[in-house]
GROMACS .gro file of C-alpha atoms in nm:
model
  462
    1MET     CA    1   0.873   3.379  -2.120
    2GLU     CA    2   0.685   3.544  -1.832
    3SER     CA    3   0.788   3.426  -1.486
    4VAL     CA    4   0.550   3.258  -1.243
    5ALA     CA    5   0.599   3.556  -1.009
    6ALA     CA    6   0.504   3.813  -1.272
    7SER     CA    7   0.186   3.619  -1.351
    8LYS     CA    8   0.102   3.586  -0.982
    9ILE     CA    9   0.160   3.957  -0.910
   10TYR     CA   10  -0.050   4.053  -1.210
   11GLU     CA   11  -0.331   3.820  -1.099
   12TYR     CA   12  -0.306   3.942  -0.740
   13LEU     CA   13  -0.337   4.307  -0.842
   14GLN     CA   14  -0.600   4.250  -1.111
   15GLU     CA   15  -0.823   4.044  -0.885
   16GLY     CA   16  -0.791   4.277  -0.589
   17LEU     CA   17  -0.858   4.592  -0.788
   18ASP     CA   18  -1.140   4.460  -1.006
   19LYS     CA   19  -1.337   4.262  -0.749
   20PRO     CA   20  -1.671   4.410  -0.637
   21LYS     CA   21  -1.625   4.643  -0.342
   22SER     CA   22  -1.791   4.557  -0.010
   23VAL     CA   23  -1.860   4.929   0.040
   24SER     CA   24  -2.010   5.132  -0.243
   25GLY     CA   25  -1.892   5.481  -0.324
   26GLN     CA   26  -1.559   5.654  -0.286
   27ARG     CA   27  -1.331   5.571   0.005
   28ILE     CA   28  -1.065   5.818   0.119
   29GLY     CA   29  -0.792   5.740   0.369
   30THR     CA   30  -0.497   5.944   0.482
   31GLU     CA   31  -0.176   5.876   0.674
   32LEU     CA   32  -0.084   6.185   0.874
   33LYS     CA   33   0.273   6.181   1.008
   34PHE     CA   34   0.388   6.451   1.249
   35PRO     CA   35   0.723   6.535   1.411
   36LEU     CA   36   0.663   6.513   1.786
   37VAL     CA   37   0.889   6.766   1.957
   38GLU     CA   38   0.960   6.930   2.291
   39GLN     CA   39   0.789   7.267   2.301
   40ASN     CA   40   1.077   7.447   2.468
   41ASN     CA   41   1.349   7.369   2.212
   42GLY     CA   42   1.201   7.174   1.920
   43SER     CA   43   1.408   6.860   1.978
   44ALA     CA   44   1.265   6.513   1.925
   45VAL     CA   45   1.078   6.372   2.224
   46LYS     CA   46   1.214   6.078   2.420
   47LEU     CA   47   1.076   5.726   2.387
   48GLU     CA   48   0.913   5.752   2.729
   49THR     CA   49   0.692   6.032   2.600
   50VAL     CA   50   0.578   5.821   2.306
   51ASN     CA   51   0.501   5.530   2.537
   52ALA     CA   52   0.301   5.772   2.750
   53LEU     CA   53   0.102   5.865   2.437
   54TRP     CA   54   0.001   5.502   2.383
   55SER     CA   55  -0.107   5.477   2.748
   56TYR     CA   56  -0.302   5.802   2.716
   57LEU     CA   57  -0.490   5.680   2.408
   58SER     CA   58  -0.557   5.341   2.572
   59ASN     CA   59  -0.716   5.522   2.866
   60ARG     CA   60  -0.943   5.702   2.620
   61GLY     CA   61  -1.080   5.382   2.466
   62TRP     CA   62  -0.817   5.302   2.203
   63LYS     CA   63  -0.680   4.946   2.190
   64ALA     CA   64  -0.307   4.899   2.239
   65ALA     CA   65  -0.118   4.761   1.935
   66VAL     CA   66   0.157   4.513   2.024
   67ASP     CA   67   0.448   4.428   1.795
   68PRO     CA   68   0.457   4.051   1.722
   69VAL     CA   69   0.837   4.030   1.746
   70THR     CA   70   0.928   4.260   2.037
   71ASN     CA   71   0.598   4.219   2.228
   72GLN     CA   72   0.614   4.592   2.303
   73VAL     CA   73   0.326   4.835   2.264
   74VAL     CA   74   0.399   5.031   1.946
   75GLY     CA   75   0.069   5.207   1.883
   76ALA     CA   76  -0.307   5.207   1.934
   77THR     CA   77  -0.620   5.150   1.727
   78LYS     CA   78  -0.972   5.288   1.729
   79PRO     CA   79  -1.264   5.143   1.526
   80GLY     CA   80  -1.398   5.338   1.229
   81GLU     CA   81  -1.693   5.288   0.995
   82TYR     CA   82  -1.495   5.100   0.726
   83ASN     CA   83  -1.170   5.017   0.904
   84ASP     CA   84  -0.970   5.118   1.211
   85THR     CA   85  -0.779   5.436   1.279
   86LEU     CA   86  -0.423   5.337   1.367
   87ALA     CA   87  -0.179   5.545   1.569
   88SER     CA   88   0.180   5.426   1.540
   89CYS     CA   89   0.543   5.515   1.484
   90GLU     CA   90   0.701   5.469   1.146
   91THR     CA   91   1.082   5.431   1.132
   92GLY     CA   92   1.144   5.679   1.414
   93PHE     CA   93   0.957   5.675   1.744
   94CYS     CA   94   0.954   6.058   1.739
   95LYS     CA   95   0.751   6.054   1.415
   96ILE     CA   96   0.389   5.980   1.505
   97GLU     CA   97   0.159   5.850   1.234
   98PHE     CA   98  -0.220   5.851   1.238
   99SER     CA   99  -0.369   5.635   0.964
  100LEU     CA  100  -0.725   5.760   0.973
  101ALA     CA  101  -1.017   5.526   0.912
  102HIS     CA  102  -1.146   5.562   0.557
  103VAL     CA  103  -1.437   5.795   0.492
  104GLY     CA  104  -1.659   5.881   0.197
  105ASP     CA  105  -1.595   6.253   0.150
  106LEU     CA  106  -1.355   6.531   0.240
  107HIS     CA  107  -1.592   6.694   0.489
  108ALA     CA  108  -1.593   6.371   0.691
  109LEU     CA  109  -1.215   6.359   0.664
  110ASN     CA  110  -1.184   6.713   0.795
  111ARG     CA  111  -1.412   6.629   1.088
  112GLN     CA  112  -1.186   6.333   1.165
  113ILE     CA  113  -0.883   6.560   1.168
  114ASP     CA  114  -1.053   6.810   1.399
  115SER     CA  115  -1.162   6.527   1.632
  116LEU     CA  116  -0.810   6.385   1.643
  117LYS     CA  117  -0.658   6.723   1.724
  118ALA     CA  118  -0.908   6.778   2.004
  119GLU     CA  119  -0.822   6.438   2.149
  120LEU     CA  120  -0.449   6.513   2.150
  121ILE     CA  121  -0.465   6.855   2.319
  122PRO     CA  122  -0.471   6.733   2.683
  123PHE     CA  123  -0.172   6.505   2.621
  124ALA     CA  124   0.028   6.779   2.450
  125GLU     CA  125  -0.046   7.026   2.728
  126GLU     CA  126   0.047   6.782   3.006
  127HIS     CA  127   0.376   6.676   2.844
  128GLN     CA  128   0.462   7.015   2.689
  129VAL     CA  129   0.506   6.871   2.340
  130SER     CA  130   0.398   6.981   1.993
  131PHE     CA  131   0.277   6.781   1.694
  132LEU     CA  132   0.414   6.984   1.404
  133GLY     CA  133   0.266   7.058   1.064
  134CYS     CA  134   0.612   7.015   0.908
  135GLY     CA  135   0.760   6.767   0.664
  136ILE     CA  136   1.069   6.706   0.876
  137HIS     CA  137   1.199   6.738   1.231
  138PRO     CA  138   1.333   7.095   1.255
  139VAL     CA  139   1.609   7.033   1.513
  140SER     CA  140   1.701   6.669   1.581
  141PRO     CA  141   1.903   6.508   1.301
  142PRO     CA  142   1.847   6.151   1.181
  143SER     CA  143   1.991   5.909   1.434
  144PRO     CA  144   2.004   5.534   1.504
  145GLU     CA  145   1.895   5.620   1.859
  146LEU     CA  146   1.559   5.738   1.721
  147VAL     CA  147   1.474   5.409   1.545
  148ILE     CA  148   1.172   5.225   1.683
  149ALA     CA  149   1.234   4.854   1.742
  150LYS     CA  150   0.958   4.655   1.571
  151GLN     CA  151   0.919   4.385   1.308
  152ARG     CA  152   0.934   4.608   1.001
  153THR     CA  153   1.249   4.792   1.106
  154LEU     CA  154   1.458   4.501   1.233
  155ALA     CA  155   1.586   4.384   0.893
  156TRP     CA  156   1.676   4.717   0.733
  157ASP     CA  157   2.017   4.771   0.892
  158THR     CA  158   2.124   4.432   0.760
  159LEU     CA  159   1.978   4.494   0.416
  160PHE     CA  160   2.116   4.848   0.380
  161PRO     CA  161   2.423   4.891   0.601
  162GLU     CA  162   2.521   5.251   0.668
  163GLY     CA  163   2.831   5.359   0.481
  164GLU     CA  164   2.803   5.089   0.214
  165ILE     CA  165   2.961   5.230  -0.104
  166VAL     CA  166   2.713   5.225  -0.392
  167ASN     CA  167   2.792   5.393  -0.723
  168ASN     CA  168   3.088   5.565  -0.555
  169LYS     CA  169   2.870   5.713  -0.280
  170PRO     CA  170   2.825   5.605   0.084
  171ARG     CA  171   2.472   5.492   0.158
  172PRO     CA  172   2.299   5.662   0.454
  173GLY     CA  173   2.158   5.425   0.713
  174MET     CA  174   1.791   5.345   0.743
  175HIS     CA  175   1.780   5.586   1.038
  176LEU     CA  176   1.768   5.865   0.777
  177PHE     CA  177   1.391   5.811   0.783
  178THR     CA  178   1.349   5.873   1.155
  179VAL     CA  179   1.280   6.245   1.103
  180ASN     CA  180   1.082   6.293   0.778
  181SER     CA  181   0.705   6.339   0.804
  182GLY     CA  182   0.464   6.309   0.514
  183SER     CA  183   0.096   6.314   0.433
  184HIS     CA  184  -0.005   6.009   0.230
  185VAL     CA  185  -0.345   5.962   0.067
  186HIS     CA  186  -0.520   5.632  -0.011
  187LEU     CA  187  -0.805   5.630  -0.263
  188SER     CA  188  -1.034   5.345  -0.363
  189VAL     CA  189  -1.058   5.286  -0.737
  190SER     CA  190  -1.317   5.116  -0.956
  191SER     CA  191  -1.083   4.899  -1.164
  192ALA     CA  192  -0.725   4.800  -1.237
  193GLU     CA  193  -0.732   5.029  -1.539
  194GLU     CA  194  -0.828   5.328  -1.325
  195ALA     CA  195  -0.561   5.233  -1.069
  196VAL     CA  196  -0.283   5.237  -1.328
  197GLY     CA  197  -0.413   5.560  -1.480
  198ILE     CA  198  -0.425   5.760  -1.157
  199THR     CA  199  -0.091   5.616  -1.039
  200ASN     CA  200   0.066   5.752  -1.358
  201VAL     CA  201  -0.104   6.088  -1.303
  202PHE     CA  202   0.015   6.124  -0.944
  203ASN     CA  203   0.369   6.030  -1.049
  204GLY     CA  204   0.355   6.257  -1.353
  205PHE     CA  205   0.249   6.557  -1.144
  206ALA     CA  206   0.518   6.490  -0.881
  207GLY     CA  207   0.708   6.808  -0.957
  208ALA     CA  208   0.395   7.022  -0.944
  209GLN     CA  209   0.287   6.867  -0.614
  210ILE     CA  210   0.626   6.922  -0.453
  211ALA     CA  211   0.640   7.280  -0.580
  212LEU     CA  212   0.304   7.353  -0.421
  213MET     CA  213   0.334   7.154  -0.099
  214GLY     CA  214   0.705   7.126  -0.012
  215ASN     CA  215   0.746   7.185   0.362
  216SER     CA  216   1.083   7.049   0.475
  217SER     CA  217   1.333   7.329   0.437
  218VAL     CA  218   1.424   7.369   0.807
  219TRP     CA  219   1.607   7.075   0.964
  220LYS     CA  220   1.908   7.008   1.188
  221GLY     CA  221   1.848   7.350   1.338
  222LYS     CA  222   1.892   7.557   1.022
  223VAL     CA  223   1.749   7.636   0.680
  224ASP     CA  224   1.877   7.397   0.416
  225SER     CA  225   2.095   7.577   0.165
  226GLU     CA  226   1.989   7.366  -0.132
  227PHE     CA  227   1.645   7.210  -0.096
  228GLN     CA  228   1.294   7.329  -0.011
  229CYS     CA  229   1.177   6.969   0.005
  230VAL     CA  230   1.450   6.777   0.186
  231ALA     CA  231   1.218   6.495   0.294
  232GLU     CA  232   1.153   6.376  -0.061
  233LYS     CA  233   1.525   6.394  -0.141
  234PHE     CA  234   1.592   6.140   0.136
  235TRP     CA  235   1.470   5.865  -0.096
  236ASP     CA  236   1.731   5.949  -0.360
  237TRP     CA  237   2.010   5.970  -0.101
  238TRP     CA  238   1.917   5.629   0.041
  239MET     CA  239   1.833   5.422  -0.269
  240LEU     CA  240   2.146   5.480  -0.473
  241ASP     CA  241   2.133   5.173  -0.696
  242GLU     CA  242   1.774   5.074  -0.773
  243ALA     CA  243   1.485   5.240  -0.954
  244ARG     CA  244   1.230   5.183  -0.680
  245VAL     CA  245   1.191   5.534  -0.536
  246GLY     CA  246   1.073   5.865  -0.678
  247LEU     CA  247   0.926   5.831  -1.024
  248PRO     CA  248   0.936   5.488  -1.188
  249ASN     CA  249   1.141   5.461  -1.506
  250LYS     CA  250   0.835   5.491  -1.727
  251CYS     CA  251   0.464   5.547  -1.748
  252PHE     CA  252   0.286   5.211  -1.701
  253THR     CA  253   0.069   5.089  -1.990
  254ASP     CA  254  -0.161   4.858  -1.794
  255ILE     CA  255  -0.178   4.641  -1.483
  256GLU     CA  256   0.020   4.361  -1.645
  257ASP     CA  257   0.301   4.603  -1.727
  258TYR     CA  258   0.290   4.726  -1.367
  259GLY     CA  259   0.305   4.370  -1.231
  260ASN     CA  260   0.601   4.283  -1.454
  261ALA     CA  261   0.790   4.588  -1.327
  262ILE     CA  262   0.732   4.492  -0.963
  263ALA     CA  263   0.840   4.131  -1.027
  264LYS     CA  264   1.175   4.260  -1.158
  265LEU     CA  265   1.256   4.446  -0.835
  266ARG     CA  266   1.500   4.288  -0.592
  267PRO     CA  267   1.329   4.115  -0.297
  268PHE     CA  268   1.419   4.200   0.062
  269TYR     CA  269   1.261   3.964   0.311
  270VAL     CA  270   0.959   3.746   0.383
  271VAL     CA  271   0.799   3.666   0.716
  272ARG     CA  272   0.745   3.321   0.863
  273ASN     CA  273   0.604   3.280   1.215
  274GLU     CA  274   0.637   3.658   1.257
  275ILE     CA  275   1.015   3.637   1.196
  276PRO     CA  276   1.184   3.821   0.901
  277ILE     CA  277   1.383   3.593   0.667
  278LEU     CA  278   1.615   3.772   0.425
  279ILE     CA  279   1.594   3.681   0.055
  280ASN     CA  280   1.792   3.976  -0.080
  281ASP     CA  281   2.055   3.761  -0.256
  282TYR     CA  282   1.812   3.706  -0.543
  283ALA     CA  283   1.840   3.961  -0.827
  284THR     CA  284   1.462   3.989  -0.870
  285PHE     CA  285   1.149   3.886  -0.684
  286ALA     CA  286   1.070   3.664  -0.982
  287ASN     CA  287   1.397   3.476  -0.932
  288TYR     CA  288   1.303   3.411  -0.570
  289TYR     CA  289   0.941   3.319  -0.632
  290ASP     CA  290   1.020   3.079  -0.915
  291CYS     CA  291   1.236   2.866  -0.681
  292SER     CA  292   1.098   2.588  -0.464
  293PRO     CA  293   1.260   2.577  -0.223
  294ALA     CA  294   1.440   2.908  -0.219
  295LYS     CA  295   1.729   3.002   0.007
  296GLY     CA  296   1.686   3.254   0.285
  297LYS     CA  297   1.873   3.376   0.592
  298TYR     CA  298   1.762   3.465   0.941
  299LEU     CA  299   1.896   3.795   1.073
  300SER     CA  300   2.153   3.588   1.264
  301GLY     CA  301   2.296   3.470   0.928
  302GLU     CA  302   2.170   3.113   0.962
  303GLU     CA  303   2.055   2.978   0.625
  304VAL     CA  304   1.713   2.824   0.581
  305ASP     CA  305   1.513   2.667   0.298
  306ILE     CA  306   1.197   2.860   0.229
  307TYR     CA  307   0.898   2.786   0.008
  308PRO     CA  308   0.749   3.094  -0.159
  309GLU     CA  309   0.389   3.174  -0.067
  310GLU     CA  310   0.133   3.415  -0.212
  311LYS     CA  311   0.150   3.630   0.103
  312ASP     CA  312   0.508   3.714   0.000
  313ILE     CA  313   0.365   3.904  -0.296
  314LYS     CA  314   0.163   4.133  -0.068
  315LEU     CA  315   0.469   4.211   0.144
  316HIS     CA  316   0.692   4.265  -0.160
  317ASN     CA  317   0.432   4.509  -0.293
  318SER     CA  318   0.518   4.740  -0.002
  319PHE     CA  319   0.894   4.731  -0.070
  320TYR     CA  320   0.913   4.999  -0.334
  321TRP     CA  321   0.852   5.366  -0.274
  322PHE     CA  322   0.741   5.539  -0.592
  323THR     CA  323   0.583   5.876  -0.525
  324ALA     CA  324   0.258   5.698  -0.608
  325ARG     CA  325   0.189   5.326  -0.614
  326ILE     CA  326  -0.083   5.063  -0.603
  327SER     CA  327  -0.084   4.961  -0.238
  328ARG     CA  328  -0.109   4.613  -0.092
  329TYR     CA  329  -0.458   4.713   0.025
  330PHE     CA  330  -0.571   4.766  -0.337
  331THR     CA  331  -0.593   5.141  -0.302
  332VAL     CA  332  -0.384   5.390  -0.494
  333GLU     CA  333  -0.147   5.563  -0.256
  334ASN     CA  334  -0.018   5.913  -0.329
  335ARG     CA  335   0.291   5.921  -0.106
  336LEU     CA  336   0.443   6.247  -0.214
  337CYS     CA  337   0.337   6.534   0.007
  338ASP     CA  338   0.526   6.671   0.303
  339GLN     CA  339   0.308   6.715   0.608
  340GLN     CA  340   0.112   7.036   0.569
  341VAL     CA  341   0.070   7.340   0.792
  342PRO     CA  342  -0.204   7.372   1.057
  343GLY     CA  343  -0.544   7.421   0.898
  344ASN     CA  344  -0.430   7.273   0.566
  345LEU     CA  345  -0.407   6.905   0.663
  346ALA     CA  346  -0.684   6.802   0.421
  347CYS     CA  347  -0.514   6.961   0.118
  348PRO     CA  348  -0.323   6.652  -0.006
  349ALA     CA  349  -0.639   6.439   0.007
  350ALA     CA  350  -0.839   6.710  -0.171
  351LEU     CA  351  -0.583   6.743  -0.449
  352SER     CA  352  -0.552   6.366  -0.491
  353LEU     CA  353  -0.927   6.304  -0.497
  354GLY     CA  354  -0.982   6.591  -0.739
  355LEU     CA  355  -0.727   6.452  -0.984
  356LEU     CA  356  -0.888   6.107  -0.964
  357LYS     CA  357  -1.225   6.256  -1.054
  358ALA     CA  358  -1.069   6.444  -1.347
  359LEU     CA  359  -0.861   6.147  -1.459
  360PRO     CA  360  -0.924   6.167  -1.837
  361GLU     CA  361  -0.835   6.535  -1.848
  362ALA     CA  362  -0.530   6.486  -1.626
  363GLN     CA  363  -0.402   6.205  -1.847
  364GLU     CA  364  -0.448   6.423  -2.153
  365GLU     CA  365  -0.259   6.711  -1.991
  366LEU     CA  366   0.042   6.489  -1.914
  367LYS     CA  367   0.059   6.341  -2.264
  368GLN     CA  368   0.236   6.651  -2.389
  369PHE     CA  369   0.541   6.585  -2.167
  370GLN     CA  370   0.812   6.325  -2.203
  371TRP     CA  371   0.849   6.109  -1.893
  372SER     CA  372   1.213   6.212  -1.864
  373THR     CA  373   1.100   6.576  -1.843
  374LEU     CA  374   0.853   6.493  -1.566
  375LYS     CA  375   1.136   6.328  -1.372
  376LEU     CA  376   1.344   6.644  -1.408
  377MET     CA  377   1.050   6.846  -1.274
  378ARG     CA  378   1.052   6.642  -0.954
  379GLU     CA  379   1.421   6.719  -0.898
  380ALA     CA  380   1.382   7.089  -0.981
  381ALA     CA  381   1.081   7.128  -0.751
  382MET     CA  382   1.268   6.978  -0.456
  383ARG     CA  383   1.528   7.249  -0.496
  384ASP     CA  384   1.336   7.558  -0.606
  385GLY     CA  385   0.967   7.494  -0.540
  386LEU     CA  386   0.734   7.727  -0.726
  387ASP     CA  387   1.033   7.914  -0.870
  388ALA     CA  388   1.155   7.604  -1.054
  389LYS     CA  389   1.176   7.588  -1.432
  390VAL     CA  390   1.248   7.285  -1.655
  391LYS     CA  391   1.307   7.314  -2.029
  392GLY     CA  392   1.132   7.649  -2.034
  393ILE     CA  393   0.832   7.521  -1.836
  394GLU     CA  394   0.746   7.712  -1.519
  395LEU     CA  395   0.659   7.472  -1.237
  396ALA     CA  396   0.413   7.732  -1.107
  397ASP     CA  397   0.225   7.706  -1.439
  398MET     CA  398   0.231   7.328  -1.415
  399ALA     CA  399   0.098   7.348  -1.059
  400LYS     CA  400  -0.186   7.578  -1.169
  401LYS     CA  401  -0.293   7.337  -1.442
  402MET     CA  402  -0.287   7.052  -1.192
  403LEU     CA  403  -0.486   7.251  -0.937
  404ASP     CA  404  -0.745   7.355  -1.198
  405LEU     CA  405  -0.794   6.988  -1.285
  406ALA     CA  406  -0.837   6.896  -0.918
  407ILE     CA  407  -1.097   7.173  -0.875
  408LEU     CA  408  -1.280   7.040  -1.181
  409GLY     CA  409  -1.281   6.690  -1.037
  410LEU     CA  410  -1.415   6.795  -0.697
  411GLU     CA  411  -1.681   7.014  -0.856
  412ARG     CA  412  -1.806   6.705  -1.039
  413ARG     CA  413  -1.878   6.543  -0.701
  414GLY     CA  414  -2.109   6.831  -0.617
  415LEU     CA  415  -2.029   6.828  -0.244
  416GLY     CA  416  -1.852   7.162  -0.211
  417GLU     CA  417  -1.524   6.985  -0.135
  418GLU     CA  418  -1.323   7.222  -0.353
  419VAL     CA  419  -1.306   7.454  -0.050
  420TYR     CA  420  -1.018   7.235   0.076
  421LEU     CA  421  -0.810   7.343  -0.223
  422GLU     CA  422  -0.837   7.711  -0.138
  423PRO     CA  423  -0.505   7.719   0.054
  424LEU     CA  424  -0.328   7.584  -0.255
  425LYS     CA  425  -0.480   7.860  -0.468
  426GLN     CA  426  -0.346   8.116  -0.223
  427ARG     CA  427   0.002   7.965  -0.245
  428LEU     CA  428  -0.001   8.008  -0.621
  429ILE     CA  429  -0.106   8.370  -0.587
  430SER     CA  430   0.170   8.449  -0.334
  431LYS     CA  431   0.414   8.206  -0.502
  432GLN     CA  432   0.503   8.083  -0.154
  433ASN     CA  433   0.482   7.720  -0.053
  434PRO     CA  434   0.509   7.620   0.315
  435ALA     CA  435   0.885   7.564   0.285
  436VAL     CA  436   0.946   7.925   0.186
  437LYS     CA  437   0.728   8.049   0.471
  438ALA     CA  438   0.897   7.816   0.723
  439SER     CA  439   1.238   7.948   0.624
  440GLU     CA  440   1.117   8.306   0.674
  441ILE     CA  441   0.965   8.227   1.015
  442PHE     CA  442   1.281   8.051   1.130
  443ASN     CA  443   1.515   8.324   1.006
  444GLN     CA  444   1.310   8.592   1.179
  445GLY     CA  445   1.217   8.422   1.506
  446GLY     CA  446   1.416   8.102   1.543
  447ILE     CA  447   1.292   7.758   1.640
  448LYS     CA  448   1.039   7.877   1.900
  449ALA     CA  449   0.863   8.091   1.642
  450LEU     CA  450   0.851   7.799   1.400
  451ILE     CA  451   0.706   7.564   1.662
  452LYS     CA  452   0.438   7.817   1.753
  453ALA     CA  453   0.344   7.869   1.389
  454ARG     CA  454   0.340   7.499   1.299
  455ASP     CA  455   0.186   7.338   1.608
  456ILE     CA  456  -0.125   7.168   1.467
  457LEU     CA  457  -0.306   7.183   1.802
  458VAL     CA  458  -0.273   7.557   1.868
  459ALA     CA  459  -0.575   7.654   1.656
  460SER     CA  460  -0.787   7.381   1.815
  461SER     CA  461  -0.702   7.490   2.169
  462LYS     CA  462  -0.811   7.850   2.123
   0.00000   0.00000   0.00000
């Protein structure tokens, strides 16, 4: 018998994805996360510098964003045509995220990126800092001292205590995520069916995407000896006991199947009066949602009766981290890519949009692979990038097929957007992704050479 929660999640997703859109045409959003470092040595900036950034943006017409729990300024917003651009910190205050207002095409997205870079140049010059086109902080290691205090981070240390033994391994603390920097893409979709289809495609091509765009080989002041894409591996190191990161256990058949899978995931917390209440003692979200009242705990440990509400579904829908997922904003979010190098910041959005517009062909291409093989490709690509091979399949060949499909999709739009895939074509020709190049730069010139090569503002300031 299907649980009440599974039915509610299914209805929530189906209704949100299928309802008529208030804005016609394609919408493209991107979350650009950058390591913010001191120019002289590459170390993470101090909190005072980040606070100075919020003041700087406020003085340029942005509106300060205040955390509802701490009452501290934790970001800034600027109005866009469809929604706001949001500047914020994620887990670590030294990892700055710009969630750009959604636009209708890649040319508009690229103009947004250029405008943002131009706006940041005076701040970077005054404070002698660099926003890096890297997927990870190159010097400063993960640290509890780098965690930003705000509503969404307050519960994680309680939920996932550092050193907890899980499957015979010690769990890293949540502060692991203070230094990784990605490039996430949000795409509007026309229906729940299309949402499930493109989510499967993004997940299925995970290995090919990592092989082509891995960019987190230099961290803690050295080249990693094992991985080209360390940032993606963080998820596996952290979530040792639940299938809610990386690739899901299977390809989803439809939106109901997707909703059932999400209902079976363990819940973490809900929010009442802006305060997190832990509900992690329940084995599944369905178990929690089907109770009335349910039992929860404040962070202090005090128990409280809690009545499940539909808003809990939206929050729960952000508490799993597949490489691609249907977001709580009813977009499909491709979460996989490391942050890209200067001049290539639009590449993840271009690849994602192209695959969406070639969805039937992309689905057909992936049918020839077992899901278990696609999961192995993700692991192999994190280690060996474009040199990876799985069951006789060259990841470089897989990446070329994926890229050809994306080019096909963008050509169908007839806007000349395929130009933003040109850097990926060059990587295939040279068989060098950004991680390989970063390792070479670092080995030859050290951290200062890497900062100079990966500072996203350098090209704009010339």
